[in-house]
XYZ file of C-alpha atoms in Angstrom:
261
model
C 39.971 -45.939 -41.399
C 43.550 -44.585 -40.639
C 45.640 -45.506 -38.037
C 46.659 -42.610 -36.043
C 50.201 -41.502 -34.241
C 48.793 -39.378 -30.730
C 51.477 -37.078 -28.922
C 49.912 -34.830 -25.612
C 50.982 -31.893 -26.421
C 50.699 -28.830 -24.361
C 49.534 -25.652 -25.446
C 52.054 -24.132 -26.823
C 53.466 -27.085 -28.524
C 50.327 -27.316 -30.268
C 50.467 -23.796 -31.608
C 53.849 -24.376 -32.973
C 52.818 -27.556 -35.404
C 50.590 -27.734 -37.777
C 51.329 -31.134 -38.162
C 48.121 -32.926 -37.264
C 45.117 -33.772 -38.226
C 42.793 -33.122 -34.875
C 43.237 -32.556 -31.590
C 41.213 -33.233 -27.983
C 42.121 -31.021 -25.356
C 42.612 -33.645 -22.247
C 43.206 -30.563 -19.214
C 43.886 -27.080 -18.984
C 47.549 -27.049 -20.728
C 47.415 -30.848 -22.277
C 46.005 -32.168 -25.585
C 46.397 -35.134 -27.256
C 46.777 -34.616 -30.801
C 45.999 -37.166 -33.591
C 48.322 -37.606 -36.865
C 47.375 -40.131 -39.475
C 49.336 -41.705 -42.320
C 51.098 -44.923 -40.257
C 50.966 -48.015 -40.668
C 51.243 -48.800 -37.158
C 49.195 -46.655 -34.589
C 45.922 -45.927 -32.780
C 42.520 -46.881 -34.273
C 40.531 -44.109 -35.035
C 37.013 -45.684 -32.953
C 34.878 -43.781 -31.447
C 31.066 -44.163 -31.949
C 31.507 -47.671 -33.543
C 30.939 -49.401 -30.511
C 27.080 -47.966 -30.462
C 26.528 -46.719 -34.093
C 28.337 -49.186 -36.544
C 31.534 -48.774 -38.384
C 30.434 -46.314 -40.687
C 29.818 -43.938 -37.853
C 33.215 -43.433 -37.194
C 34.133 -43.125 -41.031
C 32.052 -40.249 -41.359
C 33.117 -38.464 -37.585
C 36.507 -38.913 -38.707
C 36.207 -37.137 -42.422
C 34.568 -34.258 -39.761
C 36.890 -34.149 -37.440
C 40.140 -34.252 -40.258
C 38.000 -31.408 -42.080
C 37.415 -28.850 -39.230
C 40.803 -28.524 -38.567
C 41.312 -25.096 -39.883
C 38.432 -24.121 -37.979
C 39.986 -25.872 -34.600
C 42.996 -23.570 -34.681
C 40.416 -20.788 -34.053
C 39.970 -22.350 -30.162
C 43.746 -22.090 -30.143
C 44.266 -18.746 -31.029
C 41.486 -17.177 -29.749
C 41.937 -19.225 -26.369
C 40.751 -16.300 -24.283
C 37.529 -15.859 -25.770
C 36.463 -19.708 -25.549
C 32.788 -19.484 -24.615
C 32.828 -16.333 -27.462
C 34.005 -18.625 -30.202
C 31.577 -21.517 -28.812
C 28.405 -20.145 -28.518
C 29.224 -18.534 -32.020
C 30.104 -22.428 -33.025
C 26.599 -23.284 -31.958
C 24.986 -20.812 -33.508
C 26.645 -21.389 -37.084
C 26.238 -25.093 -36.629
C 22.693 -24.537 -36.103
C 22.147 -22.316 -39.204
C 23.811 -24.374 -41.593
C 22.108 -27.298 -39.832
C 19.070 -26.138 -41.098
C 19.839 -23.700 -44.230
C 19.276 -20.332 -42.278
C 16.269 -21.289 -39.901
C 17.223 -20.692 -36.297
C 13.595 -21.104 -34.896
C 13.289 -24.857 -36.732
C 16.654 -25.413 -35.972
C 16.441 -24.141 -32.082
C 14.055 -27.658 -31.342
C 17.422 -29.454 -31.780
C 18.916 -27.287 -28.969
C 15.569 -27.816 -27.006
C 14.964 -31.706 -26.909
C 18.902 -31.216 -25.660
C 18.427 -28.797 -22.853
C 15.520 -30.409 -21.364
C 16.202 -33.903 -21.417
C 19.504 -32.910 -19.163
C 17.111 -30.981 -17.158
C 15.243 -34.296 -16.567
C 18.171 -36.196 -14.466
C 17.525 -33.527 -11.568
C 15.214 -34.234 -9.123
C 14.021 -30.297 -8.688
C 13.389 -30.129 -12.613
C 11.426 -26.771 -11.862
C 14.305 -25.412 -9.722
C 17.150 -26.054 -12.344
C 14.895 -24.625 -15.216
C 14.342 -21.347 -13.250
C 18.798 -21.340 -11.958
C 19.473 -21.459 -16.158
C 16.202 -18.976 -16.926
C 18.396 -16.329 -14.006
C 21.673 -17.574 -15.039
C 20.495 -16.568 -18.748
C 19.753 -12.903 -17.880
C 22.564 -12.403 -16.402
C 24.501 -13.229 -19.319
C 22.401 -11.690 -22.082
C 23.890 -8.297 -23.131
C 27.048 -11.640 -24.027
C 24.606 -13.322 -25.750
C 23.396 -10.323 -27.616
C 26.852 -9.804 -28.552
C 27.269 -13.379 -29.945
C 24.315 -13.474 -31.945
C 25.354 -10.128 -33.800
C 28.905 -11.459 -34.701
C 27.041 -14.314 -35.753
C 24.854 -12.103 -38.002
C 28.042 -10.760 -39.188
C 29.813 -13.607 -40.614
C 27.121 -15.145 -42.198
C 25.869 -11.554 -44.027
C 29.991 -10.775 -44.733
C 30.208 -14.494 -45.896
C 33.653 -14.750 -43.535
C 35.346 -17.534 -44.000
C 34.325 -19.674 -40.726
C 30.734 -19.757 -42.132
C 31.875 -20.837 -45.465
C 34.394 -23.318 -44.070
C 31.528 -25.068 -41.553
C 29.185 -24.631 -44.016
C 30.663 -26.442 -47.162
C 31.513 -29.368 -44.408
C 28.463 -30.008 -43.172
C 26.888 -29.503 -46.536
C 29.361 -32.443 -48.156
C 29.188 -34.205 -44.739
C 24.501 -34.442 -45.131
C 25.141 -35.713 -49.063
C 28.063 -38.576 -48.509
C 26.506 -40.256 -45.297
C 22.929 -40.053 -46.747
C 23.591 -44.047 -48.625
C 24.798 -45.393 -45.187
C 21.776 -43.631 -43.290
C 19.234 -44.868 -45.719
C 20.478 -48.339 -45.772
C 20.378 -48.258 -41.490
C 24.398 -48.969 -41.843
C 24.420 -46.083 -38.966
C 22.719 -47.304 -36.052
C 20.895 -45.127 -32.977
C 20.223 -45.821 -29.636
C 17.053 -46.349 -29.024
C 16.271 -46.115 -25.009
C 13.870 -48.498 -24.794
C 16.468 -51.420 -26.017
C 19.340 -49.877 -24.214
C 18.276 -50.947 -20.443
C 18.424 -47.650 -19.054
C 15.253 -46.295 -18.038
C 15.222 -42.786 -19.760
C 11.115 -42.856 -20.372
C 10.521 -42.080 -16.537
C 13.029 -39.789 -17.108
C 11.753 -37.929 -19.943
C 8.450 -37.903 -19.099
C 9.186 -35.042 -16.711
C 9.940 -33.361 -19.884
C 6.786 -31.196 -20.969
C 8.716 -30.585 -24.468
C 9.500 -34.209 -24.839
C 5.641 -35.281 -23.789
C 4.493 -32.868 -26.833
C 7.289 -33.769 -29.014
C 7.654 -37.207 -28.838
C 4.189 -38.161 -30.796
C 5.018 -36.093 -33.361
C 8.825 -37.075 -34.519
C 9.177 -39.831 -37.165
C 12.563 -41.440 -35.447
C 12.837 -43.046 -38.685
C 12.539 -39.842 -41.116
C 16.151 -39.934 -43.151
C 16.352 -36.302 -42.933
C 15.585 -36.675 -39.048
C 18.357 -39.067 -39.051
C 20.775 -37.267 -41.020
C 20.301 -34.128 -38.686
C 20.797 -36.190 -35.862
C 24.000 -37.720 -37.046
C 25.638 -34.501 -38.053
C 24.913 -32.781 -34.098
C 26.608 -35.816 -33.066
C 29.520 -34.921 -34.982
C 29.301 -31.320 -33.867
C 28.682 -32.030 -30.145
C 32.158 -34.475 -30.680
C 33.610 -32.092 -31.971
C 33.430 -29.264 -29.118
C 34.004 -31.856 -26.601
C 37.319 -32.190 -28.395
C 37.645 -27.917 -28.062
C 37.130 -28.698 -24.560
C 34.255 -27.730 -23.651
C 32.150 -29.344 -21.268
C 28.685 -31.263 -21.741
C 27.096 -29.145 -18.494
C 28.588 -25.808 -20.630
C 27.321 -27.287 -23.664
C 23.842 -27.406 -22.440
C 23.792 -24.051 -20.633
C 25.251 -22.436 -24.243
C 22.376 -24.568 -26.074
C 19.534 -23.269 -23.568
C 20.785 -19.569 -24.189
C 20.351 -19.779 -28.018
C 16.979 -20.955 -27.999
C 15.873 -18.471 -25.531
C 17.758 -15.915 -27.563
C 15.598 -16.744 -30.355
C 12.503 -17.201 -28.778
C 13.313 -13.384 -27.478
C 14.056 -12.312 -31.267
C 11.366 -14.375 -32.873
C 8.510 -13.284 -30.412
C 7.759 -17.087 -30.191
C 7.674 -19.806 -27.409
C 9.117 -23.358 -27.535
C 6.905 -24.580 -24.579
C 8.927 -25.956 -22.396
């Protein structure tokens, strides 16, 4: 892996380079921003800790790649949660070659296992359900400018698309050969069981996942990198799973179909 020069960089410092590599946005006016090529620097390690060495390999080939599609959080800075839900959405197309309602589980198992570390589960399901109507005519809006750059073939579908699609075939070796490891709760000490058994998705679910399915695996992988990635746009883990839990309501609107949850 490369070893990485960092400068924090406010915003409009950042729009005048193009000089990098990737950026994290650190507060509102401050980002750090990554440039490799030295000899002497910072250590690109991230997930290594947790997942292996090859973890970070592959997060940094994503993050170095999505660069050009980065710049569209700069320039578009005013229509952040626009050009994130519409991130979510594409990620979860190409994810899964076009199927939203297979895809949407992903988006599911994510939304109610956060909804599991509150003690009035039923309360903060029905705050996001209201929360969710209030913001649908946005959503509706999203999901048609989604529509539109995948049927127009824009560029930012293409872009995420070929990446992901390269990203699935080159760590596929290092999945099957368990050189990328995953968490597993039950060997981690924390005691997320109790926690997820609130879960009525995760009580269905669970019995019928094969953890140890490559594909599974390789899916799993790849929302890691994506979820990295948006952290580094900024956005927040508690906006990330608000975003998540108005996609797959969207769909289960469009698709006349219900996840169960």
């Amino acid at each position: 892996m490369d070893m990485y020069k960092v400068e924090n960089l406010s915003y409009s410092e950042l729009c005048e380079t193009n000089k990098y590599s990737f950026f994290m946005k650190r507060q509102d006016d401050r980002y750090d921003v990554f440039s490799k090529g030295l000899k002497e620097g910072v250590q690109f390690k991230f997930l290594s800790n947790d997942m292996g060495t090859h973890s970070d390999e592959y997060l940094e080939i994503f993050l170095n790649d999505m660069k050009e599609v980065s710049k569209e959080f700069i320039v578009k800075g005013n229509e952040f949660y626009f050009i994130s839900v519409l991130m979510l959405l594409i990620f979860l197309d190409v994810n899964n070659s076009g199927d939203l309602l297979k895809g949407g589980y992903a988006y599911v198992s994510h939304v109610q296992g956060f909804f599991t570390f509150f003690k009035k589960y039923e309360g903060i399901k029905e705050y996001y359900e209201k929360k969710y109507q209030e913001n649908h005519v946005n959503i509706e809006k999203i999901y048609k400018k989604y529509l539109e750059v995948k049927l127009k073939n824009i560029w930012i579908y293409r872009e995420v698309r070929d990446i992901i699609e390269n990203l699935k075939v080159i760590i596929r070796p290092d999945i099957e050969n368990n050189n990328i490891h995953f968490l597993k709760y039950k060997e981690s000490g924390k005691d997320m069981d109790g926690l997820l058994y609130k879960s009525k998705f995760h009580k269905k679910m669970g019995s019928g996942i094969d953890f140890e399915d490559i594909e599974f695996k390789i899916n799993r992988f790849i929302l890691i990198c994506e979820y990295f990635f948006l952290k580094n746009m900024g956005l927040s883990y508690k906006d990330r799973t608000f975003m998540c839990f108005c996609i797959y309501r969207y769909i289960e609107e469009i698709y006349n179909f219900s996840y169960d949850t």
